[in-house]
Amino acid sequence: MAPRGASPAKRRLARARAAAELHPSEHVLDPAQLALFEAPPRDWSRLRTTSPPALTTSAADLVTAFSAYMNGRGWNTASFSGSVRTLRIVTGHLGADTPIRESDIRALVTTGVNLHGARVLNYLRLRGLLEAQPPNDLSVARARQYASTISSPAFAAAVHTFIDVLLGQGSKPSRARSSKTVENYVAAVLDTIEAWGTQGLSDPREITKKHIEDALKQLRGDQARRLHSALRTLFRALKRERLVFRDPARSISLTSNRPVPTGLPSDRVDGLLDRIEDPRERLTVALVAIYAVLPGQLVQLKTTDFDRSKGRLRRPGRVDHVVYLDEFTRRLATAWELHRFHRWPDSSNPHLFVNRNTAVDDSGPPISTAAVQLLFQRVGLPAGRLRADRIVDEARHSADPVRLMELFGLSTYSATRYVLSAHPDKRPGPIAP
């Protein structure tokens, strides 16, 4: 290495001399070598970064092309040096003549702070140099882990069967639930099953209606409803798979009072958009506050769902429901589209809302619902309360549940509840003889 006070010319000579002393790695993959058996996972935590190996010709060309690719997409290469460093390390040790395992890049990224793998994975996928690992759903993996921690073998096997049924993999074909729903169901019943184990119950066939009622009596509100729904689904699945003779939860009902939706004070809503400067956040809040779009629907909006020329927006999950935007919201949408184009001109993400991570991800993922919720936390108004305030305000003016169904895509039951909340005098009385 050149001394710290050396001239730029001496530093360049020192770097060139140090690069000439490097040797290629002994572990460069040979495309002509056939694999006799699957190789075990590589341990990148033992990697020595002080003396990296020299790049082969193909690896050097790949790193140079990757930097040119990032510059061509308008990215600041200096800001994403961690991505170049990741590609430099993995190709230095494995070469660039054969596809690189996705698991190697993900394992390497976990060993250092200044290592980033998302853009490397996307680029290798585009070049056909990525050996993708099988998809691993973290929610299902956590559900399996929960089931494995159950002390009773019979209950543990029953919960694993329950997971299979929820995923549509039971003995009979069925509709598969989402992986997050599977995790939530298993997490809801876990403590109750362990409590039954401490009581001496070791098999699902020993559970009676009284056991379930005693478990529900200890809970209130949302916790009781969550456990009730999970237990009913659990024993319905076990009876279907013939692991229990009868369903003890079938005849158990849980009465609960649903809160009546109410509006917000006007001083909390006035000037809401004036406190927000980001174009994406302004459009997000406007869609919730004016058109009562759910946060889960916002993240699933596609650019094809928005017709700017006609001012129409198709509500996700409701192909039969169209939102007609006013002039103000159309200006907000135009401002966001222009901002998105200037910041990420080559983004191929099909979703309407993107951030700095999803915009450059060629797999096109949506932003997380948590990011939307975090925005409303900063604003100081939960998205659910703001949405309910808009529907209640409309119900005060129209008092027509059909209009609420047309405007916001509500069900008959929800629309009626909002109308009764805004007009308590319209609550029907007892049927006259």
CSV table of C-alpha atoms in Angstrom, one decimal:
chain,number,residue,atom,x,y,z
A,1,MET,CA,0.0,0.0,0.0
A,2,ALA,CA,1.1,3.5,-0.7
A,3,PRO,CA,1.7,5.9,2.2
A,4,ARG,CA,-1.2,8.1,3.2
A,5,GLY,CA,0.5,11.3,2.1
A,6,ALA,CA,1.6,9.9,-1.3
A,7,SER,CA,0.7,11.6,-4.6
A,8,PRO,CA,-2.3,10.3,-6.6
A,9,ALA,CA,0.1,8.8,-9.2
A,10,LYS,CA,1.9,6.8,-6.5
A,11,ARG,CA,-1.3,5.6,-5.1
A,12,ARG,CA,-2.4,4.4,-8.5
A,13,LEU,CA,0.9,2.6,-9.0
A,14,ALA,CA,0.5,1.0,-5.5
A,15,ARG,CA,-3.0,-0.2,-6.3
A,16,ALA,CA,-1.9,-1.6,-9.6
A,17,ARG,CA,1.1,-3.4,-8.0
A,18,ALA,CA,-1.2,-4.9,-5.3
A,19,ALA,CA,-3.6,-6.1,-7.9
A,20,ALA,CA,-0.8,-7.7,-9.9
A,21,GLU,CA,0.2,-9.7,-6.8
A,22,LEU,CA,-3.2,-11.2,-6.4
A,23,HIS,CA,-3.9,-14.7,-7.7
A,24,PRO,CA,-7.2,-16.3,-8.9
A,25,SER,CA,-9.1,-18.4,-6.4
A,26,GLU,CA,-8.6,-22.1,-6.2
A,27,HIS,CA,-12.4,-22.6,-5.9
A,28,VAL,CA,-13.5,-21.1,-9.2
A,29,LEU,CA,-16.3,-23.3,-10.6
A,30,ASP,CA,-15.5,-25.2,-13.8
A,31,PRO,CA,-18.6,-25.4,-16.2
A,32,ALA,CA,-17.2,-28.7,-17.5
A,33,GLN,CA,-17.2,-30.3,-14.1
A,34,LEU,CA,-20.2,-32.6,-13.5
A,35,ALA,CA,-21.7,-32.7,-10.0
A,36,LEU,CA,-21.8,-36.1,-8.4
A,37,PHE,CA,-23.9,-35.0,-5.4
A,38,GLU,CA,-25.4,-31.8,-4.1
A,39,ALA,CA,-22.8,-29.6,-2.5
A,40,PRO,CA,-23.3,-28.5,1.1
A,41,PRO,CA,-23.9,-24.8,1.9
A,42,ARG,CA,-20.8,-22.7,1.9
A,43,ASP,CA,-19.7,-21.0,5.1
A,44,TRP,CA,-19.0,-17.4,4.1
A,45,SER,CA,-18.5,-16.3,7.6
A,46,ARG,CA,-14.9,-17.6,7.4
A,47,LEU,CA,-14.1,-15.4,4.4
A,48,ARG,CA,-10.9,-13.4,4.5
A,49,THR,CA,-11.5,-10.0,3.0
A,50,THR,CA,-8.0,-8.6,3.6
A,51,SER,CA,-6.6,-10.4,0.6
A,52,PRO,CA,-9.3,-11.0,-2.1
A,53,PRO,CA,-8.5,-13.2,-5.0
A,54,ALA,CA,-7.9,-11.8,-8.5
A,55,LEU,CA,-10.8,-11.8,-10.9
A,56,THR,CA,-10.9,-14.0,-13.9
A,57,THR,CA,-11.5,-12.3,-17.2
A,58,SER,CA,-15.2,-13.3,-17.3
A,59,ALA,CA,-15.7,-12.2,-13.7
A,60,ALA,CA,-14.0,-8.8,-14.4
A,61,ASP,CA,-16.2,-8.3,-17.4
A,62,LEU,CA,-19.3,-9.1,-15.4
A,63,VAL,CA,-18.4,-6.6,-12.6
A,64,THR,CA,-17.7,-3.9,-15.2
A,65,ALA,CA,-21.0,-4.7,-17.0
A,66,PHE,CA,-22.9,-4.5,-13.7
A,67,SER,CA,-21.5,-1.1,-12.9
A,68,ALA,CA,-22.5,0.1,-16.4
A,69,TYR,CA,-25.9,-1.4,-15.9
A,70,MET,CA,-26.4,0.6,-12.7
A,71,ASN,CA,-25.2,3.8,-14.4
A,72,GLY,CA,-27.5,3.1,-17.3
A,73,ARG,CA,-30.5,3.0,-15.0
A,74,GLY,CA,-29.7,6.3,-13.5
A,75,TRP,CA,-28.4,4.9,-10.2
A,76,ASN,CA,-25.6,6.4,-8.2
A,77,THR,CA,-22.9,3.8,-8.3
A,78,ALA,CA,-21.1,5.3,-5.3
A,79,SER,CA,-24.3,4.9,-3.2
A,80,PHE,CA,-24.6,1.2,-4.2
A,81,SER,CA,-20.9,0.2,-3.8
A,82,GLY,CA,-22.1,-2.5,-1.4
A,83,SER,CA,-23.7,-4.3,-4.4
A,84,VAL,CA,-20.5,-4.1,-6.5
A,85,ARG,CA,-18.5,-5.3,-3.6
A,86,THR,CA,-20.8,-8.3,-3.1
A,87,LEU,CA,-20.5,-9.2,-6.8
A,88,ARG,CA,-16.8,-8.7,-6.7
A,89,ILE,CA,-16.4,-11.1,-3.7
A,90,VAL,CA,-18.6,-13.9,-4.9
A,91,THR,CA,-17.3,-13.9,-8.5
A,92,GLY,CA,-13.7,-13.6,-7.2
A,93,HIS,CA,-14.1,-16.8,-5.3
A,94,LEU,CA,-16.5,-18.8,-7.6
A,95,GLY,CA,-15.9,-17.2,-11.0
A,96,ALA,CA,-18.5,-16.2,-13.5
A,97,ASP,CA,-18.6,-19.1,-15.9
A,98,THR,CA,-21.4,-21.0,-14.2
A,99,PRO,CA,-24.6,-19.9,-12.5
A,100,ILE,CA,-24.1,-18.7,-8.9
A,101,ARG,CA,-26.4,-20.1,-6.2
A,102,GLU,CA,-28.8,-17.6,-4.7
A,103,SER,CA,-28.1,-19.1,-1.3
A,104,ASP,CA,-24.4,-18.2,-1.6
A,105,ILE,CA,-25.2,-14.5,-2.2
A,106,ARG,CA,-27.7,-14.3,0.6
A,107,ALA,CA,-25.3,-16.0,3.0
A,108,LEU,CA,-22.5,-13.7,2.0
A,109,VAL,CA,-24.6,-10.6,2.6
A,110,THR,CA,-25.3,-11.6,6.2
A,111,THR,CA,-21.6,-11.5,7.0
A,112,GLY,CA,-20.9,-7.8,6.4
A,113,VAL,CA,-22.6,-4.5,6.9
A,114,ASN,CA,-21.5,-3.0,3.5
A,115,LEU,CA,-22.8,-5.9,1.5
A,116,HIS,CA,-26.0,-5.8,-0.5
A,117,GLY,CA,-27.5,-8.6,-2.5
A,118,ALA,CA,-30.9,-7.5,-4.0
A,119,ARG,CA,-29.6,-5.8,-7.1
A,120,VAL,CA,-26.9,-8.4,-7.6
A,121,LEU,CA,-29.6,-11.1,-7.6
A,122,ASN,CA,-31.7,-9.2,-10.1
A,123,TYR,CA,-28.8,-8.6,-12.4
A,124,LEU,CA,-27.6,-12.2,-12.3
A,125,ARG,CA,-31.1,-13.3,-13.0
A,126,LEU,CA,-31.3,-11.1,-16.1
A,127,ARG,CA,-27.9,-12.5,-17.3
A,128,GLY,CA,-29.0,-16.1,-16.7
A,129,LEU,CA,-26.3,-16.6,-14.2
A,130,LEU,CA,-28.4,-17.2,-11.1
A,131,GLU,CA,-29.3,-20.6,-9.7
A,132,ALA,CA,-32.4,-19.6,-7.8
A,133,GLN,CA,-33.1,-21.4,-4.5
A,134,PRO,CA,-36.5,-22.9,-3.9
A,135,PRO,CA,-39.0,-20.4,-2.5
A,136,ASN,CA,-39.2,-20.5,1.3
A,137,ASP,CA,-42.3,-19.0,2.8
A,138,LEU,CA,-41.3,-17.6,6.2
A,139,SER,CA,-44.8,-17.6,7.5
A,140,VAL,CA,-45.3,-21.3,6.8
A,141,ALA,CA,-41.8,-22.0,8.2
A,142,ARG,CA,-42.7,-20.2,11.4
A,143,ALA,CA,-46.0,-22.2,11.6
A,144,ARG,CA,-44.1,-25.4,11.3
A,145,GLN,CA,-41.7,-24.3,14.0
A,146,TYR,CA,-44.6,-23.5,16.3
A,147,ALA,CA,-46.1,-27.0,15.8
A,148,SER,CA,-42.7,-28.6,16.4
A,149,THR,CA,-42.4,-27.0,19.8
A,150,ILE,CA,-45.6,-28.6,21.2
A,151,SER,CA,-44.7,-31.1,23.9
A,152,SER,CA,-47.4,-33.6,23.1
A,153,PRO,CA,-46.5,-35.7,20.0
A,154,ALA,CA,-50.2,-36.3,19.2
A,155,PHE,CA,-51.0,-32.6,19.4
A,156,ALA,CA,-47.9,-31.7,17.4
A,157,ALA,CA,-48.8,-34.1,14.6
A,158,ALA,CA,-52.4,-32.8,14.6
A,159,VAL,CA,-51.2,-29.2,14.2
A,160,HIS,CA,-48.9,-30.3,11.3
A,161,THR,CA,-51.9,-31.9,9.7
A,162,PHE,CA,-53.9,-28.7,10.3
A,163,ILE,CA,-51.2,-26.8,8.5
A,164,ASP,CA,-51.4,-29.2,5.5
A,165,VAL,CA,-55.2,-28.8,5.3
A,166,LEU,CA,-54.9,-25.0,5.4
A,167,LEU,CA,-52.4,-25.1,2.6
A,168,GLY,CA,-54.7,-27.2,0.5
A,169,GLN,CA,-52.5,-30.3,0.9
A,170,GLY,CA,-54.8,-32.5,2.9
A,171,SER,CA,-56.3,-35.9,2.0
A,172,LYS,CA,-59.1,-34.0,0.1
A,173,PRO,CA,-58.6,-31.0,-2.2
A,174,SER,CA,-59.5,-27.7,-0.7
A,175,ARG,CA,-58.9,-24.0,-1.1
A,176,ALA,CA,-55.5,-23.0,0.2
A,177,ARG,CA,-55.4,-20.2,2.7
A,178,SER,CA,-52.7,-17.5,2.7
A,179,SER,CA,-49.4,-18.3,4.5
A,180,LYS,CA,-50.0,-15.4,6.9
A,181,THR,CA,-53.4,-16.8,7.8
A,182,VAL,CA,-51.8,-20.2,8.5
A,183,GLU,CA,-49.3,-18.7,10.8
A,184,ASN,CA,-51.9,-16.6,12.7
A,185,TYR,CA,-54.1,-19.7,13.2
A,186,VAL,CA,-51.3,-21.8,14.6
A,187,ALA,CA,-50.0,-19.0,16.8
A,188,ALA,CA,-53.6,-18.5,18.2
A,189,VAL,CA,-54.0,-22.1,19.3
A,190,LEU,CA,-50.5,-22.7,20.6
A,191,ASP,CA,-50.9,-21.5,24.2
A,192,THR,CA,-54.2,-23.2,24.6
A,193,ILE,CA,-52.8,-26.5,23.4
A,194,GLU,CA,-49.9,-26.2,25.8
A,195,ALA,CA,-52.3,-25.4,28.6
A,196,TRP,CA,-54.3,-28.6,27.8
A,197,GLY,CA,-51.0,-30.5,28.0
A,198,THR,CA,-50.3,-29.3,31.5
A,199,GLN,CA,-53.8,-30.5,32.5
A,200,GLY,CA,-52.9,-34.0,31.5
A,201,LEU,CA,-54.5,-34.0,28.0
A,202,SER,CA,-52.3,-35.6,25.4
A,203,ASP,CA,-54.5,-36.2,22.4
A,204,PRO,CA,-57.0,-34.1,20.4
A,205,ARG,CA,-59.6,-36.8,20.8
A,206,GLU,CA,-59.7,-36.0,24.6
A,207,ILE,CA,-60.9,-32.4,24.0
A,208,THR,CA,-64.5,-31.8,24.9
A,209,LYS,CA,-66.8,-28.8,24.5
A,210,LYS,CA,-66.2,-27.8,28.1
A,211,HIS,CA,-62.4,-27.6,27.5
A,212,ILE,CA,-62.9,-25.1,24.7
A,213,GLU,CA,-65.5,-23.1,26.7
A,214,ASP,CA,-63.1,-22.9,29.6
A,215,ALA,CA,-60.3,-21.6,27.4
A,216,LEU,CA,-62.6,-18.9,25.8
A,217,LYS,CA,-63.8,-17.7,29.2
A,218,GLN,CA,-60.3,-16.5,30.1
A,219,LEU,CA,-60.2,-14.1,27.1
A,220,ARG,CA,-62.0,-11.0,26.1
A,221,GLY,CA,-62.6,-9.1,22.9
A,222,ASP,CA,-60.4,-9.7,19.8
A,223,GLN,CA,-58.3,-12.4,21.6
A,224,ALA,CA,-61.4,-14.5,22.3
A,225,ARG,CA,-62.7,-14.1,18.8
A,226,ARG,CA,-59.3,-15.0,17.4
A,227,LEU,CA,-59.0,-18.2,19.5
A,228,HIS,CA,-62.6,-19.1,18.8
A,229,SER,CA,-62.1,-18.9,15.0
A,230,ALA,CA,-58.8,-20.8,15.2
A,231,LEU,CA,-60.2,-23.6,17.3
A,232,ARG,CA,-63.2,-24.1,15.1
A,233,THR,CA,-61.0,-24.3,12.0
A,234,LEU,CA,-58.6,-26.6,13.8
A,235,PHE,CA,-61.2,-29.2,14.8
A,236,ARG,CA,-63.1,-29.0,11.6
A,237,ALA,CA,-59.8,-29.9,9.8
A,238,LEU,CA,-59.0,-32.7,12.2
A,239,LYS,CA,-62.5,-34.2,11.8
A,240,ARG,CA,-62.2,-34.0,8.1
A,241,GLU,CA,-58.9,-35.9,8.3
A,242,ARG,CA,-60.5,-38.4,10.7
A,243,LEU,CA,-58.1,-37.6,13.6
A,244,VAL,CA,-61.0,-36.9,15.9
A,245,PHE,CA,-64.4,-38.6,16.1
A,246,ARG,CA,-66.4,-35.5,16.7
A,247,ASP,CA,-65.9,-31.7,16.4
A,248,PRO,CA,-66.2,-30.3,20.0
A,249,ALA,CA,-66.1,-26.7,18.8
A,250,ARG,CA,-68.9,-27.0,16.3
A,251,SER,CA,-71.8,-25.9,18.5
A,252,ILE,CA,-69.8,-23.2,20.4
A,253,SER,CA,-70.8,-19.6,19.6
A,254,LEU,CA,-69.2,-16.5,20.8
A,255,THR,CA,-71.3,-13.4,21.3
A,256,SER,CA,-69.5,-10.0,21.0
A,257,ASN,CA,-70.5,-6.4,20.5
A,258,ARG,CA,-69.0,-4.7,17.5
A,259,PRO,CA,-68.2,-1.0,18.0
A,260,VAL,CA,-70.3,1.4,16.0
A,261,PRO,CA,-68.2,3.3,13.5
A,262,THR,CA,-67.9,7.0,14.4
A,263,GLY,CA,-66.4,10.0,12.7
A,264,LEU,CA,-63.4,12.1,13.7
A,265,PRO,CA,-63.4,15.6,15.1
A,266,SER,CA,-63.1,18.1,12.3
A,267,ASP,CA,-60.0,19.7,13.7
A,268,ARG,CA,-58.0,16.5,13.3
A,269,VAL,CA,-58.9,16.2,9.6
A,270,ASP,CA,-58.6,19.8,8.5
A,271,GLY,CA,-55.3,20.6,6.7
A,272,LEU,CA,-54.2,17.0,6.7
A,273,LEU,CA,-52.7,17.1,3.3
A,274,ASP,CA,-51.0,20.4,3.9
A,275,ARG,CA,-48.7,18.7,6.4
A,276,ILE,CA,-47.4,16.2,3.8
A,277,GLU,CA,-44.9,17.1,1.1
A,278,ASP,CA,-44.0,13.8,-0.5
A,279,PRO,CA,-46.1,13.1,-3.7
A,280,ARG,CA,-46.5,9.4,-3.0
A,281,GLU,CA,-47.7,10.1,0.6
A,282,ARG,CA,-50.1,12.8,-0.4
A,283,LEU,CA,-51.8,10.5,-3.0
A,284,THR,CA,-51.9,7.7,-0.4
A,285,VAL,CA,-53.6,9.8,2.2
A,286,ALA,CA,-56.0,11.2,-0.3
A,287,LEU,CA,-57.1,7.8,-1.5
A,288,VAL,CA,-57.9,6.7,2.0
A,289,ALA,CA,-59.4,10.0,3.2
A,290,ILE,CA,-61.6,10.7,0.1
A,291,TYR,CA,-62.3,7.2,-1.4
A,292,ALA,CA,-61.9,5.0,1.7
A,293,VAL,CA,-59.4,2.7,0.0
A,294,LEU,CA,-58.0,0.1,2.4
A,295,PRO,CA,-54.2,0.0,3.1
A,296,GLY,CA,-54.1,-3.6,1.8
A,297,GLN,CA,-55.7,-2.4,-1.4
A,298,LEU,CA,-53.2,0.5,-1.8
A,299,VAL,CA,-50.2,-1.7,-1.9
A,300,GLN,CA,-51.8,-4.0,-4.5
A,301,LEU,CA,-52.7,-1.1,-6.9
A,302,LYS,CA,-51.1,-1.6,-10.4
A,303,THR,CA,-50.3,1.1,-12.8
A,304,THR,CA,-52.8,-0.5,-15.2
A,305,ASP,CA,-55.6,0.0,-12.5
A,306,PHE,CA,-55.3,3.8,-12.9
A,307,ASP,CA,-56.7,5.4,-16.1
A,308,ARG,CA,-55.6,9.0,-15.9
A,309,SER,CA,-57.3,10.1,-19.1
A,310,LYS,CA,-60.7,9.0,-17.8
A,311,GLY,CA,-60.0,9.7,-14.1
A,312,ARG,CA,-60.9,6.1,-13.1
A,313,LEU,CA,-59.3,3.8,-10.6
A,314,ARG,CA,-60.1,0.1,-10.4
A,315,ARG,CA,-60.3,-1.1,-6.8
A,316,PRO,CA,-57.9,-4.1,-6.3
A,317,GLY,CA,-59.7,-7.4,-5.6
A,318,ARG,CA,-63.0,-5.9,-6.9
A,319,VAL,CA,-62.9,-6.0,-10.7
A,320,ASP,CA,-66.6,-4.9,-10.7
A,321,HIS,CA,-65.9,-1.7,-8.7
A,322,VAL,CA,-64.5,1.4,-10.2
A,323,VAL,CA,-63.5,4.6,-8.3
A,324,TYR,CA,-64.1,7.9,-10.1
A,325,LEU,CA,-61.5,10.4,-9.1
A,326,ASP,CA,-62.1,14.1,-8.8
A,327,GLU,CA,-59.8,16.8,-10.3
A,328,PHE,CA,-57.8,17.3,-7.1
A,329,THR,CA,-56.9,13.6,-6.7
A,330,ARG,CA,-56.1,13.3,-10.4
A,331,ARG,CA,-53.5,16.2,-10.0
A,332,LEU,CA,-52.0,14.3,-7.0
A,333,ALA,CA,-51.8,11.1,-9.1
A,334,THR,CA,-50.1,13.0,-12.0
A,335,ALA,CA,-47.6,14.6,-9.6
A,336,TRP,CA,-46.7,11.2,-8.2
A,337,GLU,CA,-46.3,9.6,-11.6
A,338,LEU,CA,-44.0,12.4,-12.7
A,339,HIS,CA,-42.0,12.1,-9.5
A,340,ARG,CA,-41.7,8.4,-10.0
A,341,PHE,CA,-40.6,8.7,-13.6
A,342,HIS,CA,-37.9,11.3,-12.9
A,343,ARG,CA,-36.5,9.3,-9.9
A,344,TRP,CA,-36.7,5.8,-11.4
A,345,PRO,CA,-37.0,6.2,-15.2
A,346,ASP,CA,-36.3,2.5,-15.9
A,347,SER,CA,-38.3,1.0,-13.1
A,348,SER,CA,-40.2,-2.1,-14.3
A,349,ASN,CA,-42.3,-2.6,-11.2
A,350,PRO,CA,-46.0,-2.8,-12.2
A,351,HIS,CA,-47.3,-1.5,-8.9
A,352,LEU,CA,-48.5,2.1,-8.7
A,353,PHE,CA,-46.8,2.8,-5.4
A,354,VAL,CA,-43.1,2.0,-5.1
A,355,ASN,CA,-40.2,3.0,-2.8
A,356,ARG,CA,-36.4,3.1,-3.3
A,357,ASN,CA,-36.2,-0.7,-2.7
A,358,THR,CA,-39.1,-2.0,-4.7
A,359,ALA,CA,-38.6,0.4,-7.6
A,360,VAL,CA,-35.2,-1.2,-8.5
A,361,ASP,CA,-36.3,-4.8,-7.9
A,362,ASP,CA,-37.0,-6.5,-11.2
A,363,SER,CA,-39.2,-9.1,-9.6
A,364,GLY,CA,-41.8,-6.3,-9.0
A,365,PRO,CA,-42.8,-6.7,-5.4
A,366,PRO,CA,-45.3,-4.4,-3.8
A,367,ILE,CA,-44.5,-2.1,-0.9
A,368,SER,CA,-45.4,-3.5,2.5
A,369,THR,CA,-48.6,-2.7,4.3
A,370,ALA,CA,-46.5,-1.8,7.3
A,371,ALA,CA,-45.0,1.1,5.3
A,372,VAL,CA,-48.4,2.5,4.7
A,373,GLN,CA,-49.4,2.1,8.3
A,374,LEU,CA,-46.2,3.9,9.3
A,375,LEU,CA,-47.1,6.9,7.2
A,376,PHE,CA,-50.5,7.3,9.0
A,377,GLN,CA,-48.7,6.9,12.3
A,378,ARG,CA,-46.5,9.9,11.4
A,379,VAL,CA,-49.6,11.8,10.3
A,380,GLY,CA,-51.3,11.0,13.7
A,381,LEU,CA,-54.4,9.3,12.3
A,382,PRO,CA,-54.8,5.6,11.8
A,383,ALA,CA,-55.9,4.6,8.3
A,384,GLY,CA,-58.9,2.7,9.6
A,385,ARG,CA,-60.2,5.7,11.6
A,386,LEU,CA,-59.7,8.0,8.6
A,387,ARG,CA,-61.5,5.6,6.3
A,388,ALA,CA,-64.4,5.2,8.7
A,389,ASP,CA,-64.7,9.0,9.1
A,390,ARG,CA,-65.1,9.4,5.3
A,391,ILE,CA,-67.8,6.7,5.1
A,392,VAL,CA,-69.6,8.1,8.1
A,393,ASP,CA,-69.5,11.6,6.6
A,394,GLU,CA,-71.0,10.3,3.4
A,395,ALA,CA,-73.7,8.4,5.3
A,396,ARG,CA,-74.7,11.6,7.1
A,397,HIS,CA,-75.4,13.3,3.8
A,398,SER,CA,-77.0,10.5,1.9
A,399,ALA,CA,-78.5,8.0,4.5
A,400,ASP,CA,-78.6,5.5,1.6
A,401,PRO,CA,-76.8,2.2,2.1
A,402,VAL,CA,-76.9,1.5,-1.6
A,403,ARG,CA,-75.0,4.7,-2.4
A,404,LEU,CA,-72.3,3.6,0.2
A,405,MET,CA,-72.0,0.3,-1.5
A,406,GLU,CA,-71.6,1.9,-4.9
A,407,LEU,CA,-69.0,4.5,-3.7
A,408,PHE,CA,-66.9,2.4,-1.4
A,409,GLY,CA,-67.6,-1.2,-2.4
A,410,LEU,CA,-69.1,-2.1,1.0
A,411,SER,CA,-71.2,-5.1,1.8
A,412,THR,CA,-74.9,-4.8,2.6
A,413,TYR,CA,-74.2,-5.4,6.3
A,414,SER,CA,-71.4,-2.8,6.5
A,415,ALA,CA,-73.3,-0.1,4.6
A,416,THR,CA,-76.3,-0.6,6.9
A,417,ARG,CA,-74.1,-0.2,10.0
A,418,TYR,CA,-72.6,3.0,8.8
A,419,VAL,CA,-76.1,4.5,8.0
A,420,LEU,CA,-77.4,3.5,11.4
A,421,SER,CA,-74.3,5.1,13.0
A,422,ALA,CA,-74.9,8.4,11.2
A,423,HIS,CA,-78.7,8.3,11.7
A,424,PRO,CA,-79.6,6.5,15.0
A,425,ASP,CA,-83.2,7.6,14.6
A,426,LYS,CA,-83.5,5.3,11.6
A,427,ARG,CA,-82.9,2.2,13.7
A,428,PRO,CA,-85.8,-0.2,13.0
A,429,GLY,CA,-88.0,-1.0,16.0
A,430,PRO,CA,-89.9,-4.2,16.8
A,431,ILE,CA,-92.1,-5.6,14.1
A,432,ALA,CA,-95.6,-4.5,14.6
A,433,PRO,CA,-98.3,-7.2,14.9
